Coordinates of C-alpha atoms in Angstrom, one line a residue:
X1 CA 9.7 -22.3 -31.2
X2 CA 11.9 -19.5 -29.7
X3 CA 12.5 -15.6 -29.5
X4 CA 15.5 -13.5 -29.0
X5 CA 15.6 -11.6 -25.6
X6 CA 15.7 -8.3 -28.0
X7 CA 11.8 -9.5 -29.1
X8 CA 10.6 -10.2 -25.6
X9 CA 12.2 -7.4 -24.0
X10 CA 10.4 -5.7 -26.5
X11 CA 7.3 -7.4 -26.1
X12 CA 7.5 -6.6 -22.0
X13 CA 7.8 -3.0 -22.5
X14 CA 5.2 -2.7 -24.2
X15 CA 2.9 -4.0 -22.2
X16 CA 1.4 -2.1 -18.9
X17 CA 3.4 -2.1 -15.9
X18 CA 3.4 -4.5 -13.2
X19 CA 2.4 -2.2 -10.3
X20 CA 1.8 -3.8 -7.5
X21 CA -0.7 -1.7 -6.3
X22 CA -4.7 -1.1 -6.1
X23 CA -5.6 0.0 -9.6
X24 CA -8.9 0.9 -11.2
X25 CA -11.8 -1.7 -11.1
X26 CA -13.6 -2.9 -14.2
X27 CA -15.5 0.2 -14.3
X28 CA -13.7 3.3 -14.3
X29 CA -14.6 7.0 -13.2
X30 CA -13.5 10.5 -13.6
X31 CA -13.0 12.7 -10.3
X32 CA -15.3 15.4 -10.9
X33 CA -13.2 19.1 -11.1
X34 CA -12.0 20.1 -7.6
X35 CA -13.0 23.7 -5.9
X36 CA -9.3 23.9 -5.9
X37 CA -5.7 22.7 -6.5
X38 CA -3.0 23.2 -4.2
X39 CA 0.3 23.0 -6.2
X40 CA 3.2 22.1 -4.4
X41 CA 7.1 21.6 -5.7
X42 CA 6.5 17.5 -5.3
X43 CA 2.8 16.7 -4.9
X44 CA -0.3 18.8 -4.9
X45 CA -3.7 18.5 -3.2
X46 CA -7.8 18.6 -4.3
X47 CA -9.8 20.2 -2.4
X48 CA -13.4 19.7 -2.5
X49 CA -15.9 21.3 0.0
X50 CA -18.3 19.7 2.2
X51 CA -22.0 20.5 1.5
X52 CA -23.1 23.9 2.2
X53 CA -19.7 25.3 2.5
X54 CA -18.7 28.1 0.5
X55 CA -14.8 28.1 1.2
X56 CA -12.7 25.3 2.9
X57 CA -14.3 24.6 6.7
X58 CA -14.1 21.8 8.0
X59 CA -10.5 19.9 6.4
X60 CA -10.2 16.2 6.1
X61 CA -7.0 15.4 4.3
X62 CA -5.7 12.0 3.2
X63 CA -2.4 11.2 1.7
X64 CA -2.3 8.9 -0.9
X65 CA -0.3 5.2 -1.0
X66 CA 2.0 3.7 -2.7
X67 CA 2.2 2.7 -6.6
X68 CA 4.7 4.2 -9.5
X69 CA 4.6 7.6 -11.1
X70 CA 2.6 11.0 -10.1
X71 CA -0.7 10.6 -8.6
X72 CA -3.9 9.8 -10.3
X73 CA -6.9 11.8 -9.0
X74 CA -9.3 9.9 -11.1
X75 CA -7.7 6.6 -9.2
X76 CA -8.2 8.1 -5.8
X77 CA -11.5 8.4 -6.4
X78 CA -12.1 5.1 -7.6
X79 CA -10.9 3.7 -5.1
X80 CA -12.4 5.8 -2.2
X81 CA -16.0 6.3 -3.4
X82 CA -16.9 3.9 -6.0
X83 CA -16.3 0.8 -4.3
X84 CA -18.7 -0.6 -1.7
X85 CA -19.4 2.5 0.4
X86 CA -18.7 6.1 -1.3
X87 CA -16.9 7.7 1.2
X88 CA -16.1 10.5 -0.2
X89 CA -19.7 12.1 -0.8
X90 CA -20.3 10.9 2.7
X91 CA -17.5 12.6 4.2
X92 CA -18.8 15.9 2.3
X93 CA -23.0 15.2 3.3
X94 CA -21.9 15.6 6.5
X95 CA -20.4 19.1 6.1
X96 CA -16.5 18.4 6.2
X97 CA -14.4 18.8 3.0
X98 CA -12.6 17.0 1.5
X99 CA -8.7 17.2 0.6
X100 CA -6.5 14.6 -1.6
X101 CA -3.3 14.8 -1.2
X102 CA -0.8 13.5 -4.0
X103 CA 2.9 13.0 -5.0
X104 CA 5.1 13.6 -8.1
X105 CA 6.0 9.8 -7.4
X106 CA 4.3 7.8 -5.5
X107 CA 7.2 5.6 -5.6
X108 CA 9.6 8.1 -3.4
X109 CA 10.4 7.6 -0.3
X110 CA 8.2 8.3 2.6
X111 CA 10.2 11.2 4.0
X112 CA 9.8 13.0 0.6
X113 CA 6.3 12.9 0.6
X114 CA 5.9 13.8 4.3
X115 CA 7.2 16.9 2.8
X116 CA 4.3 17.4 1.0
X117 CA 2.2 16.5 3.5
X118 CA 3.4 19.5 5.7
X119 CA 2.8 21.7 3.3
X120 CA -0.8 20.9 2.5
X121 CA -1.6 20.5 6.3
X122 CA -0.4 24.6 6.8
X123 CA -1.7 25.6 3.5
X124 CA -5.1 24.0 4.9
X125 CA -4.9 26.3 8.5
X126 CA -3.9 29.2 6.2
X127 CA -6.9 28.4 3.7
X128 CA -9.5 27.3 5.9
X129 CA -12.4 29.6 7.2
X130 CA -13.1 29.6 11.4
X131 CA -11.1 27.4 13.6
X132 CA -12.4 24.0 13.1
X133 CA -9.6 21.2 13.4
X134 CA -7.9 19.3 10.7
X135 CA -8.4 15.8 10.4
X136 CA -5.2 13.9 8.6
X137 CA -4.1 10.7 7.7
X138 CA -4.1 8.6 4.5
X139 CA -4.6 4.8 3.2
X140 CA -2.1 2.4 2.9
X141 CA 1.6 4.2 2.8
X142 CA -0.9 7.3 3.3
X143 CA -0.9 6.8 7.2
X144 CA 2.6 5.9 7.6
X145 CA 3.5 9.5 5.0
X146 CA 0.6 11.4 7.2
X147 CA 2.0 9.5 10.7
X148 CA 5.5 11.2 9.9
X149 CA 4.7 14.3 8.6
X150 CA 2.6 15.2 12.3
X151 CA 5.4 13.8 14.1
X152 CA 8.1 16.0 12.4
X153 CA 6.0 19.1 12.7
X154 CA 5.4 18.8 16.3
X155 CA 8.9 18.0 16.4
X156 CA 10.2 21.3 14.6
X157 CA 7.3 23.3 17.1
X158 CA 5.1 24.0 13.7
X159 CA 1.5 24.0 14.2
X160 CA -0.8 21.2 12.7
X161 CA -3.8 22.0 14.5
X162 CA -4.6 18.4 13.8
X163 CA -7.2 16.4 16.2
X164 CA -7.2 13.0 14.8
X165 CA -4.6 11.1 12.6
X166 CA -6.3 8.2 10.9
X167 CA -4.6 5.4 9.1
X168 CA -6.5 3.1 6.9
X169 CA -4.7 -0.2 6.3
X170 CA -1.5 1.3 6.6
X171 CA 1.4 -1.7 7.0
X172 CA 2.7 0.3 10.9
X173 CA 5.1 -3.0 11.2
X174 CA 5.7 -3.8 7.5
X175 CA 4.1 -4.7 4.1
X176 CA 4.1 -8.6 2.7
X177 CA 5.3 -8.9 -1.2
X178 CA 5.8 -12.2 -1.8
X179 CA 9.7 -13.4 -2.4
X180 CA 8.4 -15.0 -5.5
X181 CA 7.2 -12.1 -6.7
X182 CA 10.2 -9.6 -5.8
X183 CA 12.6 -12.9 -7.2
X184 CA 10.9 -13.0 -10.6
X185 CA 11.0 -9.0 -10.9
X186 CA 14.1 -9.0 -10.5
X187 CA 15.0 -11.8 -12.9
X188 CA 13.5 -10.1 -15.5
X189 CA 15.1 -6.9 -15.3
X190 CA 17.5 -7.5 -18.5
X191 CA 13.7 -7.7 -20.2
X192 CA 12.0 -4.7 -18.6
X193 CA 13.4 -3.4 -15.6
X194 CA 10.0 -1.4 -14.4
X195 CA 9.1 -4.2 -12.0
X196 CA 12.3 -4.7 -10.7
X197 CA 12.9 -0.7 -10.1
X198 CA 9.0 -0.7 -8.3
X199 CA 10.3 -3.2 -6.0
X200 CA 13.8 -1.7 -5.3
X201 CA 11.9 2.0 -5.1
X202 CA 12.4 4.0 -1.6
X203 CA 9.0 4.0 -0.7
X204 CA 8.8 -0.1 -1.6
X205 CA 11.9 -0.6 0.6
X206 CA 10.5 1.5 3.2
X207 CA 7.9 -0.3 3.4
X208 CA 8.5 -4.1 3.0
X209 CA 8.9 -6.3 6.0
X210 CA 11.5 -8.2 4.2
X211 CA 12.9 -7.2 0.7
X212 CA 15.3 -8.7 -1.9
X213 CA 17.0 -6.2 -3.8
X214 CA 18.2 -9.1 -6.0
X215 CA 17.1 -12.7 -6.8
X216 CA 20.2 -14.2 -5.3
X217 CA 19.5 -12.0 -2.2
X218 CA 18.3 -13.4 1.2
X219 CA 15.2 -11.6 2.5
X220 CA 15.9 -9.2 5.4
X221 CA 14.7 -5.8 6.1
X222 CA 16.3 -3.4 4.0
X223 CA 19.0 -1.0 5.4
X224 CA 16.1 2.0 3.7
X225 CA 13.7 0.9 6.0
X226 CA 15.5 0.5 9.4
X227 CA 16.7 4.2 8.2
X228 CA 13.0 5.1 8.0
X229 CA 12.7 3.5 11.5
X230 CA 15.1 5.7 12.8
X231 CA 13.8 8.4 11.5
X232 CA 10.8 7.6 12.9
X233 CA 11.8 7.4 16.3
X234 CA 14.0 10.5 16.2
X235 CA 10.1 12.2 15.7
X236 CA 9.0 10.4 18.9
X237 CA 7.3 7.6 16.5
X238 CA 3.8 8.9 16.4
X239 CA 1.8 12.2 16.7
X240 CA 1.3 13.4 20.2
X241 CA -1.3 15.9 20.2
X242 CA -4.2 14.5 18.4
X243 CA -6.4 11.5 18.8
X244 CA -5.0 8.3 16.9
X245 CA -7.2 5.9 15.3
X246 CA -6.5 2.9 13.1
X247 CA -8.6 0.8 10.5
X248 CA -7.7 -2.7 9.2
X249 CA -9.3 -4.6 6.2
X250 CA -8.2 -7.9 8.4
X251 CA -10.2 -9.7 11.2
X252 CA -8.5 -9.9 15.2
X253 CA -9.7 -13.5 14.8
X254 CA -6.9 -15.0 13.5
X255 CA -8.4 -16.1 10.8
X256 CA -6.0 -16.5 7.6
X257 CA -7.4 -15.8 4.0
X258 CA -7.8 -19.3 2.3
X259 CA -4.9 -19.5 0.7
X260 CA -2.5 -22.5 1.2
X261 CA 1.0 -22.0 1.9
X262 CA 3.8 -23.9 -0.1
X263 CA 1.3 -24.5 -3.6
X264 CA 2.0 -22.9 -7.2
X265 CA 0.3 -19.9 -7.9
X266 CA 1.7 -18.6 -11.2
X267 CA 2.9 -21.6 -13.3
X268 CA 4.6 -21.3 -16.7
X269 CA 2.9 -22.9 -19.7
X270 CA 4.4 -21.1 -22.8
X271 CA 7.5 -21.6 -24.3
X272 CA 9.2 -18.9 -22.8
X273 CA 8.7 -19.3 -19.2
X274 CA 8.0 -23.0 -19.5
X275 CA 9.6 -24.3 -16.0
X276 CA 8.8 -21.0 -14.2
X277 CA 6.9 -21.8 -11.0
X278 CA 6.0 -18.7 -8.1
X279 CA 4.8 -20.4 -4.6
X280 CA 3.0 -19.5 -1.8
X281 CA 5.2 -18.8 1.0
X282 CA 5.6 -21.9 3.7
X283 CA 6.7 -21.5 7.1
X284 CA 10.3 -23.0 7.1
X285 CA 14.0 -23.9 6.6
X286 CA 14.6 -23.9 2.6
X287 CA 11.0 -23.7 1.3
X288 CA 11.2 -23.5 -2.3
X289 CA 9.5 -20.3 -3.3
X290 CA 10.4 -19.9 -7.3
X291 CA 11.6 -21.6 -10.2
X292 CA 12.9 -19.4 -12.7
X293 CA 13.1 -19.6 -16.1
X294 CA 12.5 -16.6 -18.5
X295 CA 14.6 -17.5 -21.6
X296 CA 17.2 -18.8 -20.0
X297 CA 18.6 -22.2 -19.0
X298 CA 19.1 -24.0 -16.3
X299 CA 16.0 -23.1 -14.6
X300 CA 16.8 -21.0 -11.3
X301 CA 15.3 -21.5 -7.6
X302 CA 14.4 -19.1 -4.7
X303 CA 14.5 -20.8 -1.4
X304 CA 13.7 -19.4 1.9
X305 CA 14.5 -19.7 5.4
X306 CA 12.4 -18.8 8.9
X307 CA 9.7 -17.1 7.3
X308 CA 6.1 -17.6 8.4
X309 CA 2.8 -18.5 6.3
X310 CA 2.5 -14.8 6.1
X311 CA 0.6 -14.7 2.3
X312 CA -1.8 -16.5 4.3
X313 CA -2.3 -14.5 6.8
X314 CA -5.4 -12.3 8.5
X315 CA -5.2 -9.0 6.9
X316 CA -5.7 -6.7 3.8
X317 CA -5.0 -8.8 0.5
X318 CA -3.9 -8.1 -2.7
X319 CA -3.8 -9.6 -6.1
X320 CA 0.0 -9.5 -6.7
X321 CA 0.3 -13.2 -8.3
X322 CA -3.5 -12.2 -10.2
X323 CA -1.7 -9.1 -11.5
X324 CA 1.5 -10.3 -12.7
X325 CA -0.5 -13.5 -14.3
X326 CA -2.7 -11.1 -16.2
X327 CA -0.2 -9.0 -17.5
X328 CA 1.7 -11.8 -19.3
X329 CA -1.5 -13.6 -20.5
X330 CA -2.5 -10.4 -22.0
X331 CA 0.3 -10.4 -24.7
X332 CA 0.5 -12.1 -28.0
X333 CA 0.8 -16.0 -27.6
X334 CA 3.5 -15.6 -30.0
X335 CA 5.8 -14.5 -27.7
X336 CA 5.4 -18.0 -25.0
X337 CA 4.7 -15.8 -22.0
X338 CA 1.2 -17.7 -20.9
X339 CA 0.8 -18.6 -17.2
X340 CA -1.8 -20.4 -15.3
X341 CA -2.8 -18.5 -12.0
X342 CA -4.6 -20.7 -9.4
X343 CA -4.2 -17.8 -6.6
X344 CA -4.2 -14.6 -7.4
X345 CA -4.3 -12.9 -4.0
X346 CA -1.9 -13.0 -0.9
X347 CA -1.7 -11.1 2.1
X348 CA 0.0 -7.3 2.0
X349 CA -0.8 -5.5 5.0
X350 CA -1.4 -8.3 7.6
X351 CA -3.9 -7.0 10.3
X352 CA -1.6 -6.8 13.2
X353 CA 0.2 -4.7 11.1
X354 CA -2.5 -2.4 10.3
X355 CA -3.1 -1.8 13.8
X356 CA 0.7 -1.8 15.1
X357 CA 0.5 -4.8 17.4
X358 CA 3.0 -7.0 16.5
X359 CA 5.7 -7.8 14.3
X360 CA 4.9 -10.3 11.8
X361 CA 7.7 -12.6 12.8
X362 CA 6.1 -16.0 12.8
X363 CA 3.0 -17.7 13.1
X364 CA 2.0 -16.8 16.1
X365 CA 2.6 -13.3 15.8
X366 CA 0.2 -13.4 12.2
X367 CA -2.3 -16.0 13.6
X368 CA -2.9 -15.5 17.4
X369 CA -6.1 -13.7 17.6
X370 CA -6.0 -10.3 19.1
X371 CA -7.7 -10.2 22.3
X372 CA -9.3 -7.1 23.8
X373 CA -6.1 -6.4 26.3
X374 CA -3.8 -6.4 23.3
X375 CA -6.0 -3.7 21.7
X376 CA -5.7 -1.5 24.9
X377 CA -2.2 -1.4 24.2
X378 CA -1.5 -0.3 20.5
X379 CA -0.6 3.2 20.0
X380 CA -4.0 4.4 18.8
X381 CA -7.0 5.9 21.1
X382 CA -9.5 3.5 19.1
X383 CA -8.7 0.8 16.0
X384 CA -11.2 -0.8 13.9
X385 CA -10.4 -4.3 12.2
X386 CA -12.9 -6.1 9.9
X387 CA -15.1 -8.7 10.7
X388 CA -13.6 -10.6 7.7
X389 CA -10.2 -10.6 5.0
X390 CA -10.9 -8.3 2.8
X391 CA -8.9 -6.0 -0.2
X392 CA -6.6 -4.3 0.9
X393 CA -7.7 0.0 2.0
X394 CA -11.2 -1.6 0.6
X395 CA -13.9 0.9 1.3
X396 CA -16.8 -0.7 3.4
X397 CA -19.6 0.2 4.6
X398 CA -18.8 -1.3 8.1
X399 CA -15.4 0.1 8.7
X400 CA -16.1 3.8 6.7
X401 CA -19.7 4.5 8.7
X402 CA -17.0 3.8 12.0
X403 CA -14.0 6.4 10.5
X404 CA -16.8 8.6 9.8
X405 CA -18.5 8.6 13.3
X406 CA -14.7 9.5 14.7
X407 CA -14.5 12.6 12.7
X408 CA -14.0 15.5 15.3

């Protein structure tokens, strides 16, 4: 049995995107109505007020991450208070207000968004009632959009009034997709080019430790993101004036996440991607990481070369194989896209990352535990890391009741 590319492409777009990304959980919510809405010409911001506060007080802003497309207060509330630990109403018992901040695309690049970052941080001094400081930062790309926006204002001499920057599982020294999953993306483009665009996106690029912009492409760090490093340092790299702090959903252990490097975790089983295989990335000289085949014959492989067990490694996970599995099994058998998923998670924001210690090079780098020395020496004032692997910018109890006990 067999289709025409014209009925899968057809069958891809019509299914959601693959957004490599936290989404909504099982159980959605609705973001109840915000005291007000900042609009801005890319982005805008919620504002919610603390308890007992009549008018914006005490501001606590957070930029939001990375995914496709404008952003989705509904999500940022799903993700930030009903999870394990509801931050959010937490942040506001304690008499601070909240205020989201979004993006027209989430998907631009960093420098973009910084933009609107700025402008909600002044329109919160201009808004806000006494003198009480502003607390910014963001999760995920959040802290890296929040990190630059601070730098650049007290770069240009305007005034943030900010007294801590916090970043929540932000990727400092670079995000992990797997080359599997960036090859078969871009495989696929002549079918739906969506997943291939996410991966090729400014902010993706900006972000990745390594990238492939094609499927024949060597990984290496992409000319977008040394140009975001540059424009980083030209800022002096980080805030200066208020107090840094840094969470991580990975242990200092050293500790990996389970999952073994070098095995299948999305294998091929109907007719149209029989002979497709995505692998766990092994530490090596030309580890196979893909077979491709999506209509098309011979089958294709992805090798790489010097990269370490990094989807196993300590630090923030997401499901990025789980994701793109679900999505295929999810259309009609009738068009052969069935896969078997055996792992569905890998590491994305390893924990030295998170906390800007090291580059995640090799091995050691990822595995090495993180003594108390190294600590001393990151560029924060105070990090947090979990006392296990968890999701990645999960909300727990353990690391939230810590950000919230920082909150000047």
């Amino acid at each position: 049995m067999s289709i025409t590319e014209e009925q899968a492409a057809e069958a891809l777009q019509d299914a959601p995107p693959i957004i490599l990304a936290p989404g909504p959980r099982e159980t959605e919510h609705t973001a109840p109505e915000a005291d007000e809405i900042w609009e801005f010409p890319d982005g805008k911001a919620w504002v919610y007020y603390g308890e007992g506060n009549e008018r914006l007080t005490r501001p606590v802003l957070s930029a939001d991450g990375f995914s496709v497309g404008p952003s989705d207060i509904d999500l940022s509330w799903e993700l930030l208070e009903y999870g394990p630990y509801p931050l959010l109403s937490e942040i506001r018992r304690r008499g601070y207000d909240v205020v989201l901040i979004g993006y027209k695309d989430r998907s631009d690049s960093i420098l973009k968004n910084a933009e609107t970052v700025k402008k909600a941080v002044t329109k919160a001094i201009e808004r806000r009632e006494g003198d009480h400081p502003l607390t910014v930062g963001g999760f995920s790309m959040g802290g890296l959009v929040s990190r630059y926006a601070l730098a650049a204002m007290e770069t240009e001499g305007t005034e943030h009034q900010a007294r801590l920057y916090f970043s929540y599982d932000s990727p400092h020294n670079g995000a992990w997709v797997p080359i599997a999953l960036q090859a078969f993306a871009h495989y696929i483009k002549r079918l739906n080019a969506g997943f291939s665009k996410q991966i090729n996106s400014d902010a993706s690029q900006e972000l990745l430790w390594r990238h492939i912009g094609d499927w024949k492409d060597e990984p290496a760090m992409s000319e977008r993101r040394l140009e975001f490093l540059r424009k980083l340092e030209e800022v002096g790299d980080w805030p200066q004036e208020p107090r840094r702090i840094a969470i991580a959903n990975g242990p200092a252990t050293g500790e990996g996440n389970g999952v073994t490097p070098g095995v299948e975790a999305v294998i091929g089983k109907g007719f149209s991607i029989t002979g497709t295989e995505l692998l766990t990335q092994a530490t090596g000289d030309d580890r196979l990481v893909a077979k491709l085949r999506v209509l098309t014959y011979p089958t294709r492989e992805v090798h790489t070369d010097g990269l370490p067990d990094i989807d196993s490694a300590p630090g923030g996970t997401l499901p990025g194989f789980g994701i793109l599995a679900d999505t295929l099994n999810k259309l009609s058998p009738l068009f052969g896209f069935k896969v078997e998923n055996p792992i569905r998670e890998h590491c994305f924001v390893p924990a030295v990352s998170a906390i800007a210690a090291r580059e995640p090079a090799g091995n050691d780098d990822l595995y090495t535990p993180i003594s108390d020395e190294e600590l001393e020496k990151t560029p924060f004032h105070a990090v947090k890391l979990s006392s296990q692997n968890e999701a990645h910018t999960l909300v727990t109890e353990e690391l939230a009741t810590w950000f919230l006990d920082q909150l000047p």
